[in-house]
Amino acid sequence: MTTPVPDADFLVLPPRLDSTAKLLAGSARRRGMAVEQLPSPVVPDRLRHAVGGHLYGGPTFAGTVAVDLDLALLEPTDDWLTRLPYEYTRRDITFTTLGEARWSRTPMFVKPPRDKTLTAGVYADGSRLPGNERYPADPPVLVSEIVTFLAEYRLFVLDATVHTVSRYATNGRLDPAPLDVCPYRATVLDFAANLLDACADSLPGAVVVDVGLVSNPDRGDEYWAVVEANMAWFSTSYAANPDRVLDVVLRAAGPRHRLASRDQTFIRRSGG
């Protein structure tokens, strides 16, 4: 690996590389960036004075590295989904705590808002959720009514514009494919454009948004809805263009001194 010079951009990766990290490494090298795969979250001294750092990796790794390299990690707010107009969610969603969700006696879909501390899924009622001994801090969760997504797409968004897209699931099963081969290409982009036009100020300048086609058998219709928003620096790229994914990742986890003023409110809290 090439050691970065003090004022050159470089990409830091975690000890274990997933498929997305490998693709991003290749893309970074093609544009002349140094790539550093660290054996642990400890940043070596030779990197601490470099000012062009970026990263891709999980929250624990990213949180430690970001502090040492003075990086700003961008992420959507925990309650972003609940603040969207109903026309973009098409389901009731509540931002609450795991403890409160345990009181529910109706079927529901439960997920953590950003970190994957709790397995997202359908629960028959609140009594089926994990007990307090596993989550003593009573973490925040999003609780929504259950819907069926026929197809799901990942949007890598840069400055409120779709930068690259991949399908990642059909009928609830992993099924990555480039957008250009998908029958819903035009409708995905139309829905995304309307969504981003309506909520640009409520998202970081670099972010991932998942959307999907919902089937409603009770009414016999189908419609598009937002699935969730995520941190670009910890999102699988699936079949999206890796060079364009890297553009979004570099902005989502880059030097704090380059951060746009409108993104100050989206910086990940230290240790969050």
Short mmCIF file of C-alpha atoms in Angstrom, two decimals, residues 76-77 80-81 111 113-114 116 203-204 207-210 226-231 235:
data_model
loop_
_atom_site.label_atom_id
_atom_site.label_comp_id
_atom_site.label_asym_id
_atom_site.label_seq_id
_atom_site.Cartn_x
_atom_site.Cartn_y
_atom_site.Cartn_z
CA PRO A 76 -29.44 11.02 8.67
CA THR A 77 -31.28 11.84 11.88
CA TRP A 80 -36.04 11.13 9.64
CA LEU A 81 -38.58 8.55 8.47
CA LYS A 111 -35.64 -1.76 13.39
CA PRO A 113 -32.76 3.82 13.15
CA ARG A 114 -29.14 3.49 12.00
CA LYS A 116 -27.62 -2.60 13.41
CA LEU A 203 -30.81 14.85 4.65
CA PRO A 204 -27.02 15.14 4.62
CA VAL A 207 -26.34 9.78 2.09
CA VAL A 208 -27.99 6.50 1.11
CA VAL A 209 -31.77 6.22 0.74
CA ASP A 210 -33.57 2.94 0.12
CA VAL A 226 -39.23 5.03 1.29
CA VAL A 227 -37.70 2.07 3.12
CA GLU A 228 -35.07 3.93 5.15
CA ALA A 229 -32.01 6.21 5.01
CA ASN A 230 -28.49 5.16 6.01
CA MET A 231 -24.89 6.33 6.33
CA SER A 235 -23.72 0.85 3.19
#
